XYZ file of C-alpha atoms in Angstrom:
691
model
C 22.276 -10.833 -92.704
C 22.992 -14.317 -93.919
C 21.688 -13.419 -97.415
C 24.135 -10.533 -97.855
C 27.093 -11.268 -100.156
C 30.588 -10.310 -99.252
C 30.460 -7.184 -101.376
C 27.332 -5.974 -99.669
C 28.824 -6.827 -96.307
C 31.801 -4.672 -97.060
C 29.671 -1.706 -97.903
C 29.535 0.987 -95.154
C 25.749 0.797 -94.952
C 25.725 -2.933 -94.407
C 28.425 -2.684 -91.756
C 26.474 0.024 -89.978
C 23.280 -1.998 -90.055
C 25.094 -5.054 -88.754
C 26.538 -3.017 -85.922
C 23.089 -1.649 -85.074
C 21.665 -5.180 -84.986
C 24.425 -6.319 -82.597
C 23.821 -3.338 -80.322
C 20.061 -3.980 -80.310
C 20.664 -7.594 -79.348
C 23.026 -6.536 -76.549
C 20.471 -3.955 -75.396
C 17.716 -6.557 -75.301
C 19.962 -8.879 -73.326
C 20.875 -6.132 -70.865
C 17.215 -5.158 -70.528
C 16.328 -8.783 -69.854
C 19.057 -9.056 -67.230
C 17.976 -5.760 -65.713
C 14.369 -6.974 -65.597
C 15.501 -10.157 -63.863
C 17.433 -8.110 -61.312
C 14.457 -5.829 -60.715
C 12.286 -8.896 -60.375
C 14.698 -10.298 -57.793
C 14.852 -6.979 -55.917
C 11.065 -6.592 -55.958
C 10.597 -10.144 -54.743
C 13.110 -9.764 -51.929
C 11.658 -6.377 -50.928
C 8.142 -7.824 -50.835
C 9.254 -10.763 -48.717
C 11.223 -8.472 -46.380
C 8.145 -6.279 -45.987
C 6.009 -9.266 -45.034
C 8.662 -10.475 -42.600
C 8.618 -7.059 -40.916
C 4.818 -6.800 -40.677
C 3.529 -10.384 -40.266
C 2.016 -11.050 -36.841
C 2.422 -14.835 -36.909
C 3.829 -17.703 -38.951
C 0.567 -18.479 -40.770
C 0.218 -14.875 -41.921
C 3.862 -14.760 -43.031
C 3.554 -17.960 -45.065
C 0.349 -16.916 -46.819
C 1.659 -13.439 -47.677
C 4.900 -14.848 -49.098
C 3.125 -17.554 -51.106
C 0.830 -14.953 -52.608
C 3.936 -13.155 -53.893
C 5.352 -16.329 -55.475
C 2.458 -16.771 -57.940
C 3.250 -13.692 -60.100
C 7.019 -13.814 -59.517
C 7.357 -17.314 -60.974
C 4.178 -17.283 -63.122
C 3.092 -20.515 -61.458
C -0.364 -21.871 -60.725
C 0.230 -23.118 -57.191
C 2.543 -22.217 -54.273
C 2.636 -24.110 -51.012
C 4.474 -24.847 -47.785
C 4.337 -28.216 -46.058
C 5.964 -29.647 -42.953
C 6.915 -33.001 -41.526
C 7.843 -34.091 -38.030
C 10.877 -36.366 -38.049
C 10.088 -37.698 -34.586
C 6.909 -39.297 -35.987
C 7.469 -42.799 -37.326
C 5.272 -42.316 -40.410
C 7.157 -39.115 -41.455
C 4.147 -37.930 -43.491
C 3.890 -34.391 -44.804
C 1.228 -31.940 -43.651
C -0.083 -28.802 -45.329
C 0.689 -25.531 -43.564
C -0.256 -22.924 -46.202
C -1.013 -22.737 -49.916
C -2.062 -20.317 -52.670
C -3.539 -21.212 -56.066
C -4.770 -19.184 -59.071
C -7.506 -21.522 -60.310
C -9.153 -24.450 -58.635
C -9.361 -26.471 -61.858
C -5.565 -26.429 -62.029
C -5.428 -27.680 -58.437
C -7.913 -30.539 -58.106
C -7.247 -30.973 -54.364
C -7.742 -27.295 -53.441
C -11.232 -27.718 -51.969
C -10.154 -30.804 -50.055
C -7.133 -28.962 -48.658
C -9.229 -25.926 -47.725
C -11.567 -28.156 -45.726
C -8.742 -29.711 -43.760
C -5.312 -28.099 -43.761
C -3.830 -31.072 -41.890
C -4.375 -33.604 -44.681
C -1.213 -35.732 -44.889
C 0.272 -36.443 -48.286
C 0.102 -40.207 -48.727
C 3.600 -40.500 -50.189
C 6.036 -43.431 -49.770
C 9.090 -42.638 -47.700
C 11.627 -42.727 -50.575
C 10.101 -39.753 -52.397
C 11.078 -36.491 -53.907
C 9.810 -34.511 -50.892
C 11.798 -36.609 -48.441
C 14.940 -36.063 -50.493
C 14.234 -32.328 -50.687
C 13.858 -32.025 -46.912
C 17.461 -33.179 -46.484
C 18.923 -31.415 -49.537
C 21.273 -28.426 -49.222
C 19.641 -26.521 -52.086
C 16.575 -26.487 -54.316
C 15.302 -29.558 -56.205
C 12.977 -29.576 -59.171
C 10.663 -31.833 -61.156
C 10.519 -31.514 -64.938
C 9.769 -34.036 -67.709
C 13.507 -34.227 -68.431
C 14.459 -34.452 -64.770
C 15.081 -37.901 -63.273
C 13.190 -36.976 -60.092
C 9.950 -36.887 -62.105
C 10.126 -40.663 -62.321
C 10.197 -40.943 -58.524
C 6.695 -39.566 -57.931
C 4.444 -40.157 -60.947
C 1.398 -40.581 -58.690
C 2.144 -37.269 -56.973
C 2.467 -35.465 -60.294
C -0.772 -36.994 -61.584
C -2.712 -36.261 -58.388
C -1.738 -32.584 -58.336
C -1.564 -32.027 -62.129
C 2.130 -31.172 -61.888
C 3.953 -30.453 -65.157
C 7.001 -29.091 -63.351
C 7.793 -28.168 -59.773
C 10.487 -26.353 -57.813
C 11.023 -27.226 -54.137
C 13.397 -25.881 -51.487
C 13.864 -26.467 -47.771
C 13.254 -23.620 -45.307
C 15.900 -23.959 -42.634
C 14.802 -23.539 -39.016
C 16.593 -23.698 -35.698
C 13.379 -25.057 -34.171
C 12.096 -28.625 -34.348
C 9.970 -28.013 -37.452
C 11.016 -29.096 -40.947
C 9.534 -26.997 -43.756
C 9.387 -27.341 -47.549
C 8.348 -24.517 -49.896
C 7.386 -25.277 -53.458
C 5.702 -24.040 -56.624
C 3.803 -26.024 -59.265
C 3.405 -25.256 -62.934
C 0.223 -27.045 -63.992
C -0.589 -25.629 -67.444
C 2.763 -26.337 -69.057
C 6.195 -27.580 -68.110
C 8.851 -25.002 -67.299
C 12.620 -25.434 -67.432
C 14.097 -23.703 -64.405
C 17.318 -21.813 -65.152
C 20.032 -21.112 -62.625
C 18.811 -17.570 -61.957
C 15.309 -18.821 -61.118
C 16.674 -21.505 -58.810
C 18.998 -18.991 -57.132
C 16.090 -16.586 -56.595
C 13.998 -19.387 -55.073
C 16.834 -20.380 -52.738
C 17.405 -16.739 -51.716
C 13.707 -16.351 -50.875
C 13.928 -19.491 -48.737
C 16.857 -18.018 -46.807
C 14.942 -14.767 -46.237
C 11.906 -16.676 -44.995
C 14.117 -18.734 -42.677
C 15.539 -15.544 -41.196
C 12.023 -14.130 -40.984
C 10.836 -17.135 -38.983
C 13.580 -16.611 -36.429
C 12.827 -12.872 -36.262
C 9.132 -13.636 -35.794
C 9.824 -16.066 -32.962
C 12.248 -13.660 -31.288
C 9.758 -10.807 -31.676
C 7.013 -12.941 -30.154
C 9.265 -13.970 -27.274
C 10.199 -10.328 -26.717
C 6.529 -9.327 -26.646
C 5.742 -12.081 -24.176
C 8.689 -11.033 -22.027
C 7.647 -7.377 -21.948
C 3.881 -7.800 -21.629
C 3.537 -10.661 -19.159
C 2.258 -9.777 -15.710
C 5.043 -11.827 -14.126
C 8.356 -10.242 -13.154
C 10.870 -11.525 -15.723
C 14.664 -11.168 -15.827
C 17.255 -12.087 -18.473
C 20.629 -12.956 -17.000
C 23.951 -14.064 -18.469
C 25.141 -17.212 -16.689
C 27.602 -18.302 -19.389
C 30.749 -17.626 -17.329
C 29.252 -19.395 -14.314
C 28.319 -22.347 -16.530
C 31.888 -22.569 -17.833
C 33.313 -22.438 -14.299
C 30.996 -25.232 -13.176
C 32.033 -27.329 -16.170
C 35.660 -26.739 -15.231
C 34.971 -28.047 -11.719
C 33.302 -31.099 -13.229
C 36.371 -31.731 -15.396
C 38.516 -31.452 -12.252
C 36.563 -34.404 -10.778
C 34.309 -32.422 -8.426
C 31.368 -34.765 -7.914
C 29.425 -33.055 -5.112
C 29.145 -29.280 -5.578
C 27.288 -28.870 -2.271
C 30.200 -30.385 -0.389
C 32.641 -28.275 -2.432
C 30.742 -25.109 -1.434
C 30.868 -26.121 2.243
C 34.633 -26.358 1.937
C 34.899 -23.158 -0.164
C 32.295 -20.782 1.300
C 33.473 -17.893 -0.882
C 32.558 -19.768 -4.097
C 28.867 -18.637 -4.354
C 29.920 -15.017 -3.729
C 32.547 -15.244 -6.484
C 30.057 -16.801 -8.890
C 27.407 -14.175 -8.129
C 29.857 -11.514 -9.270
C 30.177 -13.294 -12.623
C 26.456 -13.177 -13.440
C 25.054 -10.228 -15.331
C 21.484 -8.958 -15.536
C 21.036 -7.320 -18.932
C 17.251 -6.964 -19.148
C 14.125 -6.903 -17.000
C 10.502 -6.343 -17.977
C 8.085 -3.658 -16.811
C 6.399 -6.026 -14.356
C 9.740 -6.380 -12.570
C 10.206 -2.606 -12.521
C 6.748 -2.200 -10.985
C 7.134 -5.075 -8.490
C 10.337 -3.689 -6.982
C 9.269 -0.041 -7.066
C 11.902 1.150 -9.539
C 11.501 4.126 -11.851
C 13.158 2.425 -14.803
C 14.838 -0.777 -15.960
C 18.227 0.875 -15.602
C 17.587 1.800 -11.972
C 16.402 -1.720 -11.131
C 19.405 -3.410 -12.748
C 21.766 -1.097 -10.853
C 20.027 -1.959 -7.550
C 20.495 -5.742 -7.628
C 22.445 -5.844 -4.358
C 19.654 -3.940 -2.610
C 17.020 -6.385 -3.882
C 18.898 -9.593 -3.094
C 20.043 -9.474 0.557
C 23.107 -11.405 1.812
C 20.753 -14.090 3.160
C 19.790 -14.971 -0.422
C 23.303 -16.315 -1.054
C 22.162 -19.684 0.287
C 19.487 -19.804 -2.400
C 22.097 -18.893 -5.024
C 24.284 -21.762 -3.805
C 21.342 -24.153 -4.274
C 20.858 -22.760 -7.786
C 24.515 -23.456 -8.599
C 24.040 -27.045 -7.415
C 20.947 -27.388 -9.621
C 22.923 -26.164 -12.667
C 25.816 -28.448 -11.768
C 23.485 -31.447 -11.415
C 21.782 -30.564 -14.746
C 18.300 -30.305 -13.302
C 15.605 -29.123 -15.676
C 14.226 -26.364 -13.472
C 15.086 -24.646 -10.202
C 12.220 -23.224 -8.133
C 12.719 -21.733 -4.677
C 10.791 -19.547 -2.249
C 12.916 -16.510 -1.386
C 12.807 -13.284 0.623
C 13.671 -10.185 -1.404
C 13.366 -6.447 -0.827
C 11.816 -3.668 -2.876
C 13.779 -0.480 -3.434
C 11.946 1.194 -0.538
C 13.077 -1.611 1.799
C 9.772 -3.520 2.009
C 10.026 -7.286 2.445
C 8.852 -9.271 -0.568
C 8.067 -12.981 -0.363
C 8.502 -14.491 -3.801
C 8.950 -17.680 -5.803
C 12.018 -17.602 -8.050
C 12.029 -19.938 -11.061
C 15.170 -20.611 -13.125
C 14.430 -22.570 -16.311
C 17.558 -24.511 -17.242
C 18.633 -23.917 -20.862
C 18.979 -26.978 -23.044
C 22.262 -25.854 -24.584
C 25.460 -24.131 -23.533
C 24.534 -21.101 -25.642
C 21.282 -20.829 -23.740
C 23.173 -19.742 -20.608
C 23.995 -16.473 -22.388
C 20.401 -15.403 -21.792
C 18.550 -17.298 -19.074
C 14.923 -16.291 -18.375
C 14.199 -16.020 -14.647
C 10.721 -15.377 -13.243
C 9.907 -13.909 -9.836
C 6.312 -14.222 -8.581
C 5.185 -12.079 -5.637
C 3.488 -14.230 -2.981
C 3.688 -11.707 -0.139
C -0.088 -11.445 0.254
C -0.401 -15.244 0.240
C 2.262 -15.578 2.930
C 0.558 -12.927 5.030
C -2.779 -14.700 4.666
C -1.149 -18.003 5.642
C 0.383 -16.359 8.705
C -2.947 -14.874 9.739
C -4.637 -18.221 9.212
C -1.968 -19.918 11.328
C -2.501 -17.358 14.079
C -6.248 -17.862 13.753
C -5.845 -21.609 14.157
C -3.747 -21.034 17.280
C -6.416 -18.777 18.760
C -9.102 -21.294 17.896
C -7.075 -24.089 19.494
C -6.558 -21.968 22.614
C -10.272 -21.254 22.772
C -11.027 -24.943 22.363
C -8.506 -26.135 24.925
C -9.287 -23.519 27.573
C -13.055 -23.701 27.374
C -14.709 -24.594 30.698
C -16.969 -26.931 28.745
C -15.798 -30.312 27.666
C -15.458 -30.581 23.884
C -14.970 -33.960 22.252
C -15.294 -35.688 18.894
C -16.657 -39.206 18.341
C -16.512 -41.361 15.228
C -19.529 -43.119 13.739
C -19.150 -45.946 16.290
C -19.041 -43.662 19.315
C -15.275 -43.929 19.802
C -13.268 -40.930 21.093
C -11.297 -39.092 18.368
C -10.345 -35.945 20.258
C -11.000 -34.267 23.621
C -10.065 -30.967 25.216
C -8.578 -30.476 28.667
C -11.968 -29.967 30.318
C -13.033 -33.499 29.314
C -9.839 -34.826 30.896
C -10.560 -32.843 34.060
C -14.154 -34.111 34.271
C -13.279 -37.758 33.715
C -9.944 -37.757 35.546
C -8.130 -39.494 32.685
C -5.181 -38.338 30.604
C -5.854 -37.519 26.974
C -4.002 -40.586 25.694
C -6.081 -42.817 27.996
C -9.327 -41.491 26.533
C -8.560 -41.386 22.795
C -9.614 -44.620 21.095
C -11.978 -45.800 23.847
C -15.775 -45.916 23.566
C -17.813 -43.194 25.226
C -20.431 -45.752 26.311
C -17.781 -47.654 28.308
C -17.517 -44.706 30.691
C -21.253 -44.576 31.408
C -23.063 -46.161 34.325
C -24.613 -49.436 33.185
C -28.165 -48.099 33.388
C -27.258 -45.200 31.052
C -25.491 -47.173 28.328
C -28.642 -48.333 26.582
C -30.024 -44.788 26.705
C -26.868 -43.407 25.063
C -26.859 -46.091 22.350
C -30.528 -45.344 21.585
C -29.917 -41.579 21.415
C -26.718 -41.981 19.389
C -28.431 -44.295 16.890
C -31.359 -41.879 16.505
C -28.943 -38.987 16.106
C -27.065 -40.786 13.314
C -30.367 -41.369 11.517
C -31.981 -37.948 12.015
C -29.148 -35.585 12.934
C -31.334 -34.202 15.730
C -29.887 -34.012 19.236
C -30.747 -32.485 22.607
C -28.858 -31.915 25.818
C -29.155 -35.343 27.430
C -28.189 -36.120 31.054
C -25.913 -39.086 31.723
C -23.844 -40.418 34.580
C -20.260 -41.422 33.915
C -17.735 -43.176 36.091
C -14.563 -41.140 36.506
C -11.133 -42.673 36.954
C -11.330 -42.350 40.734
C -14.624 -44.315 40.657
C -16.542 -41.133 41.391
C -19.907 -40.844 39.645
C -20.164 -37.659 37.608
C -23.463 -36.315 36.317
C -23.075 -34.706 32.888
C -25.134 -33.136 30.142
C -24.238 -34.227 26.655
C -24.943 -32.610 23.285
C -23.778 -33.655 19.832
C -23.835 -32.222 16.284
C -22.740 -33.535 12.898
C -19.466 -32.183 11.540
C -20.005 -33.108 7.888
C -22.299 -31.969 5.085
C -26.104 -32.281 5.388
C -27.590 -35.578 4.165
C -24.129 -37.184 4.109
C -23.401 -40.312 6.176
C -22.194 -39.505 9.700
C -18.456 -40.030 10.016
C -17.692 -37.715 12.921
C -19.690 -35.821 15.533
C -18.688 -32.895 17.747
C -19.998 -33.037 21.289
C -20.304 -30.779 24.321
C -19.937 -32.362 27.757
C -20.802 -30.453 30.922
C -20.332 -31.659 34.487
C -23.607 -30.989 36.325
C -23.003 -33.187 39.392
C -23.154 -30.400 41.947
C -26.167 -28.788 40.294
C -28.274 -31.910 40.736
C -27.885 -32.028 44.535
C -30.879 -29.785 45.270
C -33.549 -27.701 43.590
C -31.684 -24.449 44.027
C -28.644 -25.984 42.433
C -30.852 -27.165 39.594
C -32.283 -23.654 39.157
C -28.805 -22.223 39.169
C -27.797 -24.907 36.717
C -30.504 -23.816 34.311
C -29.316 -20.252 34.582
C -25.750 -21.375 34.009
C -26.754 -23.532 31.064
C -28.586 -20.578 29.573
C -25.495 -18.457 30.035
C -23.320 -21.260 28.767
C -25.522 -21.610 25.725
C -25.142 -17.940 24.946
C -21.417 -18.171 25.651
C -21.206 -21.191 23.391
C -22.976 -19.243 20.674
C -20.523 -16.382 21.180
C -17.560 -18.761 21.227
C -18.897 -20.544 18.157
C -19.215 -17.187 16.413
C -15.609 -16.358 17.246
C -14.434 -19.812 16.230
C -16.104 -19.446 12.836
C -14.556 -16.047 12.274
C -11.151 -17.271 13.409
C -11.224 -19.688 10.458
C -11.692 -16.664 8.184
C -9.489 -13.779 9.428
C -10.632 -11.521 6.599
C -14.193 -11.358 7.982
C -13.299 -11.348 11.698
C -15.937 -9.324 13.580
C -18.520 -9.648 10.794
C -21.048 -11.615 12.881
C -20.541 -9.308 15.884
C -21.205 -6.251 13.690
C -24.301 -7.861 12.200
C -25.530 -8.766 15.686
C -25.024 -5.193 16.964
C -26.853 -3.664 13.988
C -29.659 -6.267 14.178
C -30.106 -5.456 17.875
C -30.282 -1.703 17.143
C -32.855 -2.239 14.368
C -34.983 -4.484 16.605
C -34.936 -1.849 19.354
C -36.002 0.807 16.849
C -38.887 -1.462 15.793
C -39.970 -1.829 19.484
C -39.308 -5.544 19.873
C -39.372 -6.936 23.425
C -36.174 -7.418 25.405
C -36.399 -11.203 25.053
C -37.041 -10.976 21.302
C -34.120 -8.591 20.860
C -31.907 -11.026 22.749
C -32.916 -13.864 20.424
C -32.266 -11.728 17.322
C -28.849 -10.733 18.692
C -27.855 -14.342 19.400
C -29.141 -15.572 16.065
C -27.209 -12.854 14.238
C -24.093 -13.718 16.280
C -23.915 -17.149 14.649
C -25.821 -16.581 11.403
C -22.782 -17.836 9.430
C -22.135 -20.966 11.560
C -22.695 -23.084 8.451
C -19.440 -21.751 6.987
C -17.641 -24.178 9.266
C -18.169 -26.750 6.489
C -16.705 -24.465 3.791
C -12.944 -24.972 3.257
C -10.920 -22.133 4.808
C -8.949 -21.609 1.581
C -12.184 -20.686 -0.222
C -13.276 -18.297 2.546
C -9.822 -16.632 2.532
C -9.428 -16.625 -1.246
C -7.942 -13.254 -2.300
C -9.818 -13.265 -5.613
C -13.466 -13.638 -6.454
C -14.972 -17.115 -6.089
C -15.684 -19.351 -9.070
C -19.274 -20.345 -9.784
C -18.690 -23.752 -8.165
C -17.071 -22.208 -5.086
C -19.909 -19.706 -4.765
C -22.458 -22.537 -4.873
C -20.516 -24.254 -2.066
C -20.544 -21.054 -0.003
C -24.313 -20.716 -0.555
C -24.892 -24.010 1.260
C -23.854 -22.439 4.567
C -27.398 -21.223 5.379
C -28.899 -24.708 5.185
C -25.814 -26.232 6.822
C -26.160 -23.861 9.792
C -29.797 -24.849 10.139
C -28.830 -28.537 10.089
C -26.286 -27.953 12.855
C -28.639 -26.077 15.196
C -32.071 -27.202 13.979
C -32.331 -29.896 16.620
C -31.599 -27.565 19.536
C -34.659 -26.225 21.349
C -33.838 -22.540 21.692
C -36.448 -20.166 23.124
C -35.966 -18.104 19.955
C -36.164 -18.979 16.222
C -32.388 -19.059 15.898
C -32.292 -21.941 13.411
C -34.817 -20.143 11.174
C -32.796 -16.941 11.349
C -29.728 -18.859 10.194
C -31.510 -20.609 7.338
C -33.506 -17.594 6.101
C -31.044 -14.690 6.415
C -30.273 -14.906 2.666
C -33.933 -15.093 1.584
C -35.346 -11.992 -0.179
C -38.822 -10.408 -0.193
C -39.315 -11.068 -3.922
C -38.332 -14.745 -3.633
C -34.936 -14.312 -5.314
C -32.933 -15.432 -2.287
C -31.718 -18.841 -1.111
C -31.849 -21.628 -0.005
C -35.667 -21.998 -0.296
C -36.730 -19.003 -2.384
C -39.131 -17.783 0.324
C -40.892 -14.477 -0.161
C -42.770 -11.886 1.873
C -44.212 -13.078 5.165
C -42.910 -16.585 4.556
C -39.635 -15.178 5.918
C -39.686 -14.674 9.687
C -39.297 -11.044 10.748
C -36.154 -11.879 12.736
C -34.454 -13.201 9.579
C -35.576 -10.117 7.626
C -33.827 -7.924 10.174
C -30.610 -9.983 10.072
C -30.718 -10.006 6.230
C -30.612 -6.189 6.058
C -27.916 -5.963 8.737
C -25.864 -8.649 6.945
C -25.973 -6.794 3.595
C -25.059 -3.439 5.149
C -22.133 -4.873 7.125
C -20.856 -6.956 4.177
C -20.768 -3.956 1.831
C -19.264 -1.716 4.505
C -16.426 -4.056 5.418
C -13.346 -5.228 3.546
C -13.362 -8.588 1.799
C -10.409 -10.645 0.518
C -11.415 -9.885 -3.071
C -12.268 -6.149 -2.670
C -11.944 -3.204 -0.271
C -14.893 -2.000 1.829
C -17.454 0.041 -0.132
C -18.354 2.322 2.777
C -21.562 2.868 4.722
C -23.046 5.285 2.140
C -22.949 2.662 -0.611
C -24.436 0.085 1.768
C -27.355 2.332 2.753
C -27.971 3.234 -0.897
C -28.257 -0.490 -1.675
C -30.976 -1.232 0.896
C -32.854 2.013 0.087
C -32.775 1.224 -3.645
C -34.175 -2.283 -3.060
C -36.595 -1.350 -0.261
C -39.721 -3.467 -0.685
C -38.157 -5.516 -3.480
C -35.375 -7.436 -1.773
C -35.640 -6.087 1.757
C -38.532 -5.520 4.183
C -39.690 -1.885 4.053
C -40.087 -1.427 7.808
C -36.683 -2.991 8.479
C -34.991 -0.742 5.905
C -36.652 2.335 7.382
C -35.519 1.379 10.884
C -31.973 0.677 9.681
C -31.708 4.039 7.922
C -32.985 5.737 11.046
C -30.467 4.123 13.428
C -27.625 5.307 11.191
C -28.873 8.763 10.219
C -30.774 9.782 13.356
C -29.354 7.614 16.129
C -25.685 7.823 15.104
C -25.100 4.044 14.981
C -21.646 2.867 13.916
C -19.864 -0.470 13.821
C -17.428 -1.102 16.663
C -15.748 -4.333 15.448
C -13.370 -3.659 12.520
């Protein structure tokens, strides 16, 4: 065009050609602009798609960075973070994408450890970018390039574009791209596109967090509520501005205040766990039934919550009584997590945990303890506890009756001080031997009662702590046998009474053990009844049957050393807890091993969890190494345990129990015992009477 003379320019052809050239140039420009717009639209659409589908922040970052490489024709894209609360304020890698490793010399190092901090001085380009309102860039002509020459050299940076990703959370993010092959001059459109992508990612982060919080809210097994307390919060602030210092006192003077405030709260969402807990058919039904769930008595709890908000406590947790929609009482723990900002009171998360079963178990345990205490106090035998030095720790009323002293006069004194002088050395010798061996017998002593009357007693003691542990406390039985020692007939009668007392003590001990564990109350009695029926079917003698019955009655005496909370645990035991429970067989043997019963009761207790193939405990005995009495109790114990309810499962029924022993006949259980057990159920019509 420049070579055309004026005459040629004035010719129609030249003018037409010039016009065509101008139009072509305008077309190319429009096409370029259109391509840029399509590029922007495609980029934003891709980012929006990733925001909608990403499951977590890491996935979102990596998907977005992968899009940046072709959009900006760059060799590296990355996102880093810093934590302003850390004094070193170093930057840490979060995600990165690169086309070729030779353009990114630190790629392998970064892949091996994504938490490598950039060793950059504090007055750097990145630290300026983290506080900037828009994008910043590094180019050879840009003054910022001079700030970080080491950074540019380390990462082979020819030019770089960096922008902050805004977040309402505590994190500070930077997103950037590197051009490593050649320097690029970033025009305004490129910078604007980069800033727009940053804004979309920022919004995506918030959506991701909200989506995750929503999922947690809906899918947690805990009853969750979202309530609007913003109006209540404003009213409390108004009271504070009006110089109300003590809200509790203000409520006492204005009793209507909690009721008025309750009307200003609004439940706008609950999760499915809440719907299920309160027996509602839908969220809408539950929200409409708030007054039915929270009885008037809960207004006191609400008043305490208002005080907690007023006093700016971090969390409010209270045990409350609520009602399901069918009117059932629900014991629960309500937790109100105080928001950190005023806006947070627009949507306060409240959790309600059902503890009804725990409260019921606690009540049963409390009743069990009362029954045990009544049994202890009202026993005709004297029960007492001594410490390792023989000093009284506790006595029941029978001990007070025998000795003629009040309880407070006995506690803290030495047992030996009450003995006749010629019996003191005998007691000290027996007590010392007992502490060393743990073996005790019924030993006769004479004590001097408060009225100076000499009382003949029999005394028995047993350790109350774990086997092989140092003695710290011993439980003792004291029986007044003065009248029985007057003549031979009295002595004979005394022996009969002691025998009966021994059996009664075994029965009482059985009940006492079961009273500690209300879930298995009657278990030992059922096992004893079934063991007795099996022994009769196997033609044991009357005396042998009696011994088997008594042994079965207290086969779990060793559980007295197992904490009650483990025995009553409503879920399955942990491995450690189960190992502790398994010690009860040996512990029971240690308690009764020193008593000279006319039957192998201690062996029954220790061996009732042994199995014919040696897979049982505590000693791994097998076959005839296990006494026949223990083999009988073992089968009865398994049948009753499977038949009955347990804290961690319902009863399996008698059919399942009989299938178990039949399936393992000869392997785990004695064949003849299994056959006799099956016969007493199927042919003799046996059934358990203690449920």
